[in-house]
């Protein structure tokens, strides 16, 4: 798995790119939702087997779970807003997608037992054919050392630089659009 910080960076970048809301809770949730699937690590420390449905990269990494998160986060944190159905659905899709991003990143790692994308309906676990991201160890003690540096370097190359590039492109297009508006 990539580190929680890398997962959360995806949510913040998506929030910046799509600019759905400026509310503080939107930004906090954009930071937290992409890391939620790793709550299954609690089970790992409690003795739940890795390949169990509740094990690491099991049901909490499924597309089903991500959709539930999107629905419940939108319902719980934005229900008092006077939102149109379109805006509410947009929030559900947004929070579902940034939660799903976790599983997609994990499927790009070079370790573990795969992702249960279709749990609870199908127990099979999958990786993508291209797995360039160095998997982070589950044991925090192993992370603080040479392996941790390899993980961080891999995330810099395969996650942070592409995200920074997307944000730069968005900024350039936004400035170009505003410049064009000013000249018309």
PDB file of C-alpha atoms in Angstrom:
ATOM      1  CA  UNK A   1       0.000   0.000   0.000  1.00  0.00           C
ATOM      2  CA  UNK A   2       1.142   3.544  -0.496  1.00  0.00           C
ATOM      3  CA  UNK A   3       1.390   5.622   2.663  1.00  0.00           C
ATOM      4  CA  UNK A   4      -1.733   7.276   4.072  1.00  0.00           C
ATOM      5  CA  UNK A   5      -0.298  10.669   3.224  1.00  0.00           C
ATOM      6  CA  UNK A   6      -0.104   9.780  -0.480  1.00  0.00           C
ATOM      7  CA  UNK A   7      -3.696   8.538  -0.416  1.00  0.00           C
ATOM      8  CA  UNK A   8      -4.813  11.775   1.230  1.00  0.00           C
ATOM      9  CA  UNK A   9      -2.878  13.909  -1.264  1.00  0.00           C
ATOM     10  CA  UNK A  10      -5.054  12.370  -3.992  1.00  0.00           C
ATOM     11  CA  UNK A  11      -8.197  13.585  -2.210  1.00  0.00           C
ATOM     12  CA  UNK A  12      -6.858  17.107  -1.716  1.00  0.00           C
ATOM     13  CA  UNK A  13      -5.720  17.311  -5.337  1.00  0.00           C
ATOM     14  CA  UNK A  14      -9.116  16.107  -6.555  1.00  0.00           C
ATOM     15  CA  UNK A  15     -10.782  18.734  -4.375  1.00  0.00           C
ATOM     16  CA  UNK A  16      -8.592  21.421  -5.904  1.00  0.00           C
ATOM     17  CA  UNK A  17      -9.130  20.196  -9.456  1.00  0.00           C
ATOM     18  CA  UNK A  18     -12.911  19.786  -9.240  1.00  0.00           C
ATOM     19  CA  UNK A  19     -13.619  22.624  -6.753  1.00  0.00           C
ATOM     20  CA  UNK A  20     -16.966  21.233  -5.616  1.00  0.00           C
ATOM     21  CA  UNK A  21     -17.014  23.082  -2.300  1.00  0.00           C
ATOM     22  CA  UNK A  22     -15.021  25.606  -0.313  1.00  0.00           C
ATOM     23  CA  UNK A  23     -16.316  24.436   3.077  1.00  0.00           C
ATOM     24  CA  UNK A  24     -13.751  23.310   5.637  1.00  0.00           C
ATOM     25  CA  UNK A  25     -15.526  19.966   6.195  1.00  0.00           C
ATOM     26  CA  UNK A  26     -15.267  19.247   2.454  1.00  0.00           C
ATOM     27  CA  UNK A  27     -11.479  19.625   2.667  1.00  0.00           C
ATOM     28  CA  UNK A  28     -11.178  17.576   5.857  1.00  0.00           C
ATOM     29  CA  UNK A  29     -13.266  14.798   4.295  1.00  0.00           C
ATOM     30  CA  UNK A  30     -11.261  15.046   1.048  1.00  0.00           C
ATOM     31  CA  UNK A  31      -8.166  14.394   3.157  1.00  0.00           C
ATOM     32  CA  UNK A  32      -9.669  11.534   5.205  1.00  0.00           C
ATOM     33  CA  UNK A  33     -11.814   9.537   2.749  1.00  0.00           C
ATOM     34  CA  UNK A  34      -8.957   8.275   0.550  1.00  0.00           C
ATOM     35  CA  UNK A  35      -7.312   6.716   3.634  1.00  0.00           C
ATOM     36  CA  UNK A  36     -10.474   5.134   5.107  1.00  0.00           C
ATOM     37  CA  UNK A  37      -9.997   1.735   3.423  1.00  0.00           C
ATOM     38  CA  UNK A  38      -6.917   1.136   5.563  1.00  0.00           C
ATOM     39  CA  UNK A  39      -9.108   0.954   8.660  1.00  0.00           C
ATOM     40  CA  UNK A  40      -8.923  -2.763   7.943  1.00  0.00           C
ATOM     41  CA  UNK A  41      -5.415  -2.695   9.414  1.00  0.00           C
ATOM     42  CA  UNK A  42      -7.054  -2.674  12.845  1.00  0.00           C
ATOM     43  CA  UNK A  43      -8.162  -6.228  12.075  1.00  0.00           C
ATOM     44  CA  UNK A  44      -4.617  -7.194  11.098  1.00  0.00           C
ATOM     45  CA  UNK A  45      -3.440  -6.178  14.569  1.00  0.00           C
ATOM     46  CA  UNK A  46      -6.383  -8.103  16.107  1.00  0.00           C
ATOM     47  CA  UNK A  47      -5.468 -11.311  14.281  1.00  0.00           C
ATOM     48  CA  UNK A  48      -7.845 -11.217  11.302  1.00  0.00           C
ATOM     49  CA  UNK A  49      -6.179 -13.074   8.460  1.00  0.00           C
ATOM     50  CA  UNK A  50      -4.962 -10.977   5.531  1.00  0.00           C
ATOM     51  CA  UNK A  51      -7.063 -12.846   2.950  1.00  0.00           C
ATOM     52  CA  UNK A  52     -10.317 -12.788   4.982  1.00  0.00           C
ATOM     53  CA  UNK A  53     -13.161 -10.613   3.753  1.00  0.00           C
ATOM     54  CA  UNK A  54     -12.416  -8.250   6.662  1.00  0.00           C
ATOM     55  CA  UNK A  55      -8.658  -8.641   6.161  1.00  0.00           C
ATOM     56  CA  UNK A  56      -6.313  -6.076   4.670  1.00  0.00           C
ATOM     57  CA  UNK A  57      -7.305  -5.058   1.151  1.00  0.00           C
ATOM     58  CA  UNK A  58     -10.582  -6.947   1.573  1.00  0.00           C
ATOM     59  CA  UNK A  59     -14.051  -5.415   1.710  1.00  0.00           C
ATOM     60  CA  UNK A  60     -12.874  -1.959   2.786  1.00  0.00           C
ATOM     61  CA  UNK A  61     -10.941  -1.779  -0.479  1.00  0.00           C
ATOM     62  CA  UNK A  62     -13.957  -2.747  -2.589  1.00  0.00           C
ATOM     63  CA  UNK A  63     -15.830  -0.510  -4.992  1.00  0.00           C
ATOM     64  CA  UNK A  64     -18.960  -1.320  -2.966  1.00  0.00           C
ATOM     65  CA  UNK A  65     -17.368   0.091   0.206  1.00  0.00           C
ATOM     66  CA  UNK A  66     -16.226   3.229  -1.639  1.00  0.00           C
ATOM     67  CA  UNK A  67     -19.769   3.852  -2.892  1.00  0.00           C
ATOM     68  CA  UNK A  68     -21.140   3.391   0.637  1.00  0.00           C
ATOM     69  CA  UNK A  69     -18.586   5.867   1.967  1.00  0.00           C
ATOM     70  CA  UNK A  70     -19.535   8.403  -0.712  1.00  0.00           C
ATOM     71  CA  UNK A  71     -23.215   8.049   0.094  1.00  0.00           C
ATOM     72  CA  UNK A  72     -22.885   8.171   3.890  1.00  0.00           C
ATOM     73  CA  UNK A  73     -20.308  10.973   3.971  1.00  0.00           C
ATOM     74  CA  UNK A  74     -22.526  13.108   1.745  1.00  0.00           C
ATOM     75  CA  UNK A  75     -25.607  12.247   3.796  1.00  0.00           C
ATOM     76  CA  UNK A  76     -23.982  12.826   7.188  1.00  0.00           C
ATOM     77  CA  UNK A  77     -21.950  15.938   6.480  1.00  0.00           C
ATOM     78  CA  UNK A  78     -23.981  17.771   3.835  1.00  0.00           C
ATOM     79  CA  UNK A  79     -27.601  16.861   4.632  1.00  0.00           C
ATOM     80  CA  UNK A  80     -28.322  20.238   6.247  1.00  0.00           C
ATOM     81  CA  UNK A  81     -27.168  22.060   3.145  1.00  0.00           C
ATOM     82  CA  UNK A  82     -29.798  23.302   0.757  1.00  0.00           C
ATOM     83  CA  UNK A  83     -28.312  21.383  -2.176  1.00  0.00           C
ATOM     84  CA  UNK A  84     -29.867  20.509  -5.489  1.00  0.00           C
ATOM     85  CA  UNK A  85     -30.142  16.813  -6.327  1.00  0.00           C
ATOM     86  CA  UNK A  86     -27.433  17.343  -8.955  1.00  0.00           C
ATOM     87  CA  UNK A  87     -25.009  18.852  -6.399  1.00  0.00           C
ATOM     88  CA  UNK A  88     -25.797  16.140  -3.858  1.00  0.00           C
ATOM     89  CA  UNK A  89     -25.163  13.398  -6.444  1.00  0.00           C
ATOM     90  CA  UNK A  90     -21.948  15.141  -7.419  1.00  0.00           C
ATOM     91  CA  UNK A  91     -20.792  14.974  -3.784  1.00  0.00           C
ATOM     92  CA  UNK A  92     -21.680  11.278  -3.569  1.00  0.00           C
ATOM     93  CA  UNK A  93     -19.750  10.533  -6.774  1.00  0.00           C
ATOM     94  CA  UNK A  94     -16.815  12.683  -5.685  1.00  0.00           C
ATOM     95  CA  UNK A  95     -16.421  11.063  -2.250  1.00  0.00           C
ATOM     96  CA  UNK A  96     -16.942   7.597  -3.735  1.00  0.00           C
ATOM     97  CA  UNK A  97     -14.243   8.210  -6.350  1.00  0.00           C
ATOM     98  CA  UNK A  98     -11.642   9.601  -3.973  1.00  0.00           C
ATOM     99  CA  UNK A  99     -12.257   6.639  -1.654  1.00  0.00           C
ATOM    100  CA  UNK A 100     -11.892   4.283  -4.670  1.00  0.00           C
ATOM    101  CA  UNK A 101      -8.598   5.957  -5.517  1.00  0.00           C
ATOM    102  CA  UNK A 102      -7.133   4.156  -2.515  1.00  0.00           C
ATOM    103  CA  UNK A 103      -7.792   0.735  -4.023  1.00  0.00           C
ATOM    104  CA  UNK A 104      -6.555   1.798  -7.437  1.00  0.00           C
ATOM    105  CA  UNK A 105      -3.271   3.029  -5.950  1.00  0.00           C
ATOM    106  CA  UNK A 106      -2.902  -0.173  -3.934  1.00  0.00           C
ATOM    107  CA  UNK A 107      -3.461  -2.212  -7.112  1.00  0.00           C
ATOM    108  CA  UNK A 108      -0.449  -0.400  -8.581  1.00  0.00           C
ATOM    109  CA  UNK A 109       1.866  -1.602  -5.797  1.00  0.00           C
ATOM    110  CA  UNK A 110       4.344  -4.431  -6.123  1.00  0.00           C
ATOM    111  CA  UNK A 111       3.374  -6.374  -3.004  1.00  0.00           C
ATOM    112  CA  UNK A 112       0.587  -7.906  -0.983  1.00  0.00           C
ATOM    113  CA  UNK A 113      -2.167 -10.262  -2.039  1.00  0.00           C
ATOM    114  CA  UNK A 114      -4.157  -8.015  -4.377  1.00  0.00           C
ATOM    115  CA  UNK A 115      -7.308  -5.944  -3.964  1.00  0.00           C
ATOM    116  CA  UNK A 116     -10.818  -7.349  -3.434  1.00  0.00           C
ATOM    117  CA  UNK A 117     -12.394  -4.813  -5.806  1.00  0.00           C
ATOM    118  CA  UNK A 118     -15.683  -6.719  -6.040  1.00  0.00           C
ATOM    119  CA  UNK A 119     -16.166  -7.798  -2.410  1.00  0.00           C
ATOM    120  CA  UNK A 120     -18.533  -8.819  -0.892  1.00  0.00           C
ATOM    121  CA  UNK A 121     -19.838 -10.323  -4.151  1.00  0.00           C
ATOM    122  CA  UNK A 122     -16.532 -11.835  -5.271  1.00  0.00           C
ATOM    123  CA  UNK A 123     -13.531 -12.703  -3.057  1.00  0.00           C
ATOM    124  CA  UNK A 124     -10.948 -12.626  -5.857  1.00  0.00           C
ATOM    125  CA  UNK A 125      -8.128 -10.144  -5.455  1.00  0.00           C
ATOM    126  CA  UNK A 126      -6.500  -8.250  -8.276  1.00  0.00           C
ATOM    127  CA  UNK A 127      -3.485  -6.154  -9.172  1.00  0.00           C
ATOM    128  CA  UNK A 128      -3.130  -4.033 -12.273  1.00  0.00           C
ATOM    129  CA  UNK A 129      -0.716  -5.406 -14.894  1.00  0.00           C
ATOM    130  CA  UNK A 130       1.645  -2.481 -14.206  1.00  0.00           C
ATOM    131  CA  UNK A 131       2.774  -2.281 -10.541  1.00  0.00           C
ATOM    132  CA  UNK A 132       5.453   0.404 -10.269  1.00  0.00           C
ATOM    133  CA  UNK A 133       4.730   1.653  -6.727  1.00  0.00           C
ATOM    134  CA  UNK A 134       6.865   0.183  -3.946  1.00  0.00           C
ATOM    135  CA  UNK A 135       4.518  -1.355  -1.363  1.00  0.00           C
ATOM    136  CA  UNK A 136       4.784   0.091   2.149  1.00  0.00           C
ATOM    137  CA  UNK A 137       5.312  -2.467   4.909  1.00  0.00           C
ATOM    138  CA  UNK A 138       2.423  -3.097   7.305  1.00  0.00           C
ATOM    139  CA  UNK A 139       4.757  -3.055  10.300  1.00  0.00           C
ATOM    140  CA  UNK A 140       5.643   0.570  11.170  1.00  0.00           C
ATOM    141  CA  UNK A 141       9.039  -0.547  12.520  1.00  0.00           C
ATOM    142  CA  UNK A 142       9.996  -1.744   9.033  1.00  0.00           C
ATOM    143  CA  UNK A 143       8.990   1.574   7.504  1.00  0.00           C
ATOM    144  CA  UNK A 144      11.636   3.620   9.329  1.00  0.00           C
ATOM    145  CA  UNK A 145      14.720   2.561   7.446  1.00  0.00           C
ATOM    146  CA  UNK A 146      15.936   1.939   3.917  1.00  0.00           C
ATOM    147  CA  UNK A 147      12.638   0.321   2.880  1.00  0.00           C
ATOM    148  CA  UNK A 148      10.744   3.438   3.987  1.00  0.00           C
ATOM    149  CA  UNK A 149      12.995   5.636   1.855  1.00  0.00           C
ATOM    150  CA  UNK A 150      12.356   3.373  -1.152  1.00  0.00           C
ATOM    151  CA  UNK A 151       8.593   3.690  -0.557  1.00  0.00           C
ATOM    152  CA  UNK A 152       8.739   7.483  -0.285  1.00  0.00           C
ATOM    153  CA  UNK A 153      10.891   7.803  -3.413  1.00  0.00           C
ATOM    154  CA  UNK A 154       8.522   5.535  -5.335  1.00  0.00           C
ATOM    155  CA  UNK A 155       5.514   7.599  -4.202  1.00  0.00           C
ATOM    156  CA  UNK A 156       7.271  10.809  -5.163  1.00  0.00           C
ATOM    157  CA  UNK A 157       7.880   9.490  -8.686  1.00  0.00           C
ATOM    158  CA  UNK A 158       4.579   7.679  -9.298  1.00  0.00           C
ATOM    159  CA  UNK A 159       2.097   9.725  -7.242  1.00  0.00           C
ATOM    160  CA  UNK A 160       3.340  13.171  -6.177  1.00  0.00           C
ATOM    161  CA  UNK A 161       4.978  14.297  -9.429  1.00  0.00           C
ATOM    162  CA  UNK A 162       1.993  13.281 -11.610  1.00  0.00           C
ATOM    163  CA  UNK A 163      -0.410  15.023  -9.209  1.00  0.00           C
ATOM    164  CA  UNK A 164       1.732  18.153  -9.113  1.00  0.00           C
ATOM    165  CA  UNK A 165       1.786  18.093 -12.913  1.00  0.00           C
ATOM    166  CA  UNK A 166      -2.026  17.847 -13.082  1.00  0.00           C
ATOM    167  CA  UNK A 167      -2.392  20.728 -10.626  1.00  0.00           C
ATOM    168  CA  UNK A 168       0.075  22.838 -12.617  1.00  0.00           C
ATOM    169  CA  UNK A 169      -1.824  22.134 -15.848  1.00  0.00           C
ATOM    170  CA  UNK A 170      -5.087  23.128 -14.167  1.00  0.00           C
ATOM    171  CA  UNK A 171      -3.498  26.344 -12.873  1.00  0.00           C
ATOM    172  CA  UNK A 172      -2.094  27.188 -16.322  1.00  0.00           C
ATOM    173  CA  UNK A 173      -5.457  26.568 -18.019  1.00  0.00           C
ATOM    174  CA  UNK A 174      -7.232  28.612 -15.340  1.00  0.00           C
ATOM    175  CA  UNK A 175      -4.828  31.531 -15.793  1.00  0.00           C
ATOM    176  CA  UNK A 176      -5.047  31.255 -19.581  1.00  0.00           C
ATOM    177  CA  UNK A 177      -8.844  31.214 -19.406  1.00  0.00           C
ATOM    178  CA  UNK A 178      -8.896  34.305 -17.164  1.00  0.00           C
ATOM    179  CA  UNK A 179      -6.356  36.084 -19.361  1.00  0.00           C
ATOM    180  CA  UNK A 180      -8.464  35.309 -22.411  1.00  0.00           C
ATOM    181  CA  UNK A 181     -11.599  36.597 -20.653  1.00  0.00           C
ATOM    182  CA  UNK A 182      -9.820  39.840 -19.733  1.00  0.00           C
ATOM    183  CA  UNK A 183      -8.763  40.400 -23.353  1.00  0.00           C
ATOM    184  CA  UNK A 184     -12.239  39.869 -24.836  1.00  0.00           C
TER     185      UNK A 184
END
